[in-house]
């Protein structure tokens, strides 16, 4: 996780990204695979009594939730993204930025795929701009 911590710390100066001084991971026997609390930097991770995880597993879910924390206020709330738009944003960023350390990271099947062409090639410094372009295009098409 040192690589992930370093990556998030390095992105804090980018528009729309936030890093936390501390991330706390809480294990629970109830709830979804993972959730996050932006006010505290806490990640809640579902695990079974046998120590198994939902989804891609512990590291996948933790990095996914860390990405949620990084973009929640500066990108998701700012752009008014709906749930599956937010999930696709997070999935695309995790898949791209952590390809070497999480090569088997899987995109959720319910994500908003129309975001893909806007975000796949957008440098991190232009993700906010890419989301604004996508949002404008989506509104024009309605």
Short mmCIF file of C-alpha atoms in Angstrom, two decimals:
data_model
loop_
_atom_site.label_atom_id
_atom_site.label_comp_id
_atom_site.label_asym_id
_atom_site.label_seq_id
_atom_site.Cartn_x
_atom_site.Cartn_y
_atom_site.Cartn_z
CA UNK A 1 0.00 0.00 0.00
CA UNK A 2 3.00 2.32 0.21
CA UNK A 3 2.77 2.80 -3.58
CA UNK A 4 -0.91 3.79 -3.29
CA UNK A 5 -0.26 6.17 -0.40
CA UNK A 6 2.57 7.83 -2.34
CA UNK A 7 0.44 8.08 -5.48
CA UNK A 8 -2.47 9.77 -3.69
CA UNK A 9 -0.13 12.18 -1.88
CA UNK A 10 1.46 13.16 -5.22
CA UNK A 11 -1.93 13.98 -6.80
CA UNK A 12 -3.18 16.32 -4.10
CA UNK A 13 -2.07 19.43 -5.99
CA UNK A 14 -4.18 18.48 -9.01
CA UNK A 15 -7.56 20.08 -9.49
CA UNK A 16 -10.29 17.93 -7.98
CA UNK A 17 -8.04 15.53 -6.05
CA UNK A 18 -7.59 15.27 -2.28
CA UNK A 19 -5.17 13.24 -0.21
CA UNK A 20 -5.55 12.42 3.45
CA UNK A 21 -2.81 12.46 6.04
CA UNK A 22 -4.19 9.21 7.36
CA UNK A 23 -6.48 6.48 6.03
CA UNK A 24 -8.17 4.15 8.47
CA UNK A 25 -9.56 0.81 7.29
CA UNK A 26 -12.31 -0.75 9.38
CA UNK A 27 -13.35 -4.36 8.78
CA UNK A 28 -17.01 -5.27 9.16
CA UNK A 29 -19.18 -8.35 8.73
CA UNK A 30 -22.08 -6.29 7.31
CA UNK A 31 -22.67 -4.04 4.33
CA UNK A 32 -21.31 -3.59 0.81
CA UNK A 33 -17.84 -4.61 -0.34
CA UNK A 34 -16.48 -1.22 0.61
CA UNK A 35 -17.55 2.28 1.56
CA UNK A 36 -15.85 5.51 2.52
CA UNK A 37 -16.31 8.52 4.77
CA UNK A 38 -14.77 11.70 3.31
CA UNK A 39 -15.03 13.63 6.56
CA UNK A 40 -12.59 11.24 8.26
CA UNK A 41 -10.74 9.38 5.50
CA UNK A 42 -12.17 6.12 6.83
CA UNK A 43 -12.70 3.10 4.59
CA UNK A 44 -15.09 0.36 5.69
CA UNK A 45 -14.34 -3.03 4.17
CA UNK A 46 -16.67 -6.03 4.29
CA UNK A 47 -15.04 -9.29 5.24
CA UNK A 48 -16.39 -12.71 6.11
CA UNK A 49 -15.54 -14.46 9.39
CA UNK A 50 -13.08 -16.53 7.31
CA UNK A 51 -11.28 -13.35 6.18
CA UNK A 52 -12.56 -13.30 2.59
CA UNK A 53 -13.50 -10.10 0.75
CA UNK A 54 -16.18 -9.19 -1.79
CA UNK A 55 -15.25 -8.00 -5.26
CA UNK A 56 -11.60 -7.97 -6.23
CA UNK A 57 -10.41 -8.49 -2.71
CA UNK A 58 -8.96 -6.34 0.03
CA UNK A 59 -6.28 -4.38 -1.87
CA UNK A 60 -8.55 -3.74 -4.86
CA UNK A 61 -11.38 -2.47 -2.70
CA UNK A 62 -9.14 -0.35 -0.49
CA UNK A 63 -7.52 1.43 -3.45
CA UNK A 64 -10.98 1.83 -5.05
CA UNK A 65 -12.29 3.47 -1.86
CA UNK A 66 -9.16 5.63 -1.57
CA UNK A 67 -9.89 6.90 -5.09
CA UNK A 68 -13.46 7.68 -4.01
CA UNK A 69 -12.05 9.70 -1.14
CA UNK A 70 -9.64 11.51 -3.49
CA UNK A 71 -12.30 12.65 -5.99
CA UNK A 72 -15.52 12.91 -3.95
CA UNK A 73 -15.53 16.62 -3.18
CA UNK A 74 -13.46 18.08 -6.00
CA UNK A 75 -14.87 16.09 -8.93
CA UNK A 76 -17.94 14.04 -8.01
CA UNK A 77 -19.81 16.68 -6.03
CA UNK A 78 -18.58 19.56 -8.18
CA UNK A 79 -19.84 17.88 -11.36
CA UNK A 80 -22.97 16.45 -9.75
CA UNK A 81 -22.19 12.89 -10.78
CA UNK A 82 -24.80 10.21 -10.19
CA UNK A 83 -23.86 6.95 -8.48
CA UNK A 84 -22.88 4.90 -11.57
CA UNK A 85 -21.10 7.89 -13.14
CA UNK A 86 -19.02 8.20 -9.97
CA UNK A 87 -18.29 4.47 -9.93
CA UNK A 88 -17.11 4.53 -13.56
CA UNK A 89 -14.85 7.53 -12.87
CA UNK A 90 -13.27 5.75 -9.91
CA UNK A 91 -12.97 2.44 -11.76
CA UNK A 92 -11.33 4.01 -14.80
CA UNK A 93 -8.83 5.94 -12.70
CA UNK A 94 -7.93 2.92 -10.55
CA UNK A 95 -7.62 0.62 -13.54
CA UNK A 96 -5.38 3.07 -15.39
CA UNK A 97 -3.25 4.44 -12.57
CA UNK A 98 -2.71 1.16 -10.72
CA UNK A 99 -2.42 -1.18 -13.71
CA UNK A 100 1.01 -2.39 -12.62
CA UNK A 101 0.11 -3.16 -9.00
CA UNK A 102 -3.51 -4.28 -9.57
CA UNK A 103 -3.38 -5.85 -13.07
CA UNK A 104 -6.56 -7.87 -12.47
CA UNK A 105 -8.66 -4.88 -11.33
CA UNK A 106 -12.13 -5.23 -12.88
CA UNK A 107 -14.52 -2.47 -13.94
CA UNK A 108 -18.01 -2.77 -12.49
CA UNK A 109 -20.52 -3.82 -15.14
CA UNK A 110 -23.06 -1.13 -14.21
CA UNK A 111 -20.77 1.88 -14.68
CA UNK A 112 -21.60 4.76 -17.04
CA UNK A 113 -19.63 3.71 -20.12
CA UNK A 114 -20.20 6.98 -21.98
CA UNK A 115 -17.49 8.46 -19.73
CA UNK A 116 -14.84 6.13 -21.16
CA UNK A 117 -13.70 8.12 -24.21
CA UNK A 118 -13.47 11.31 -22.13
CA UNK A 119 -11.41 9.80 -19.33
CA UNK A 120 -9.37 6.97 -20.84
CA UNK A 121 -6.70 9.27 -22.29
CA UNK A 122 -7.19 12.42 -20.18
CA UNK A 123 -4.08 13.25 -18.15
CA UNK A 124 -4.79 13.48 -14.43
CA UNK A 125 -4.28 17.23 -14.60
CA UNK A 126 -7.22 17.44 -17.04
CA UNK A 127 -9.71 15.00 -15.51
CA UNK A 128 -11.88 17.85 -14.18
CA UNK A 129 -11.97 19.39 -17.66
CA UNK A 130 -12.79 16.01 -19.27
CA UNK A 131 -15.71 15.53 -16.86
CA UNK A 132 -17.03 19.01 -17.64
CA UNK A 133 -16.87 18.25 -21.38
CA UNK A 134 -18.67 14.94 -20.85
CA UNK A 135 -21.33 16.61 -18.69
CA UNK A 136 -21.94 19.33 -21.30
CA UNK A 137 -22.20 16.75 -24.08
CA UNK A 138 -24.60 14.58 -22.07
CA UNK A 139 -26.85 17.59 -21.37
CA UNK A 140 -26.88 18.59 -25.05
CA UNK A 141 -28.00 15.09 -26.03
CA UNK A 142 -31.01 15.20 -23.69
#
